[in-house]
């Protein structure tokens, strides 16, 4: 079992992300150093990649737009994602459904 940086938060859960903008394909690429690696085709300028990450995860996990927010690391490749209304256990279930083991 791989460790994933996923912790409870008063509004839900915090998940570490590793962003890879400018990829050939938008996809989840497993875990890297405890963070969920998310590749998006959008480039990292003017928040385009961040928006693409949130949109991709929202659609993949079938969540409302207001449930996902990047709360730190907006201009870095390592980010913290707030997932509102879901416990860490719920988030682990979503990851497993996507083929990511945490």
Short mmCIF file of N, CA, C and O in Angstrom, two decimals, residues 8 49 64 78 87:
data_model
loop_
_atom_site.label_atom_id
_atom_site.label_comp_id
_atom_site.label_asym_id
_atom_site.label_seq_id
_atom_site.Cartn_x
_atom_site.Cartn_y
_atom_site.Cartn_z
N UNK A 8 -7.81 14.98 7.02
CA UNK A 8 -9.11 15.62 7.28
C UNK A 8 -8.96 17.14 7.35
O UNK A 8 -7.91 17.65 7.71
N UNK A 49 -3.95 25.72 -16.34
CA UNK A 49 -3.72 24.33 -15.92
C UNK A 49 -4.50 24.03 -14.64
O UNK A 49 -5.09 22.96 -14.52
N UNK A 64 -19.63 18.35 -7.55
CA UNK A 64 -20.03 19.71 -7.91
C UNK A 64 -18.78 20.59 -8.00
O UNK A 64 -17.80 20.35 -7.30
N UNK A 78 3.47 21.44 -7.01
CA UNK A 78 2.87 20.76 -5.85
C UNK A 78 1.75 21.64 -5.30
O UNK A 78 1.97 22.82 -4.99
N UNK A 87 -15.00 12.81 3.38
CA UNK A 87 -13.99 12.40 4.34
C UNK A 87 -12.80 11.81 3.58
O UNK A 87 -12.93 11.43 2.41
#
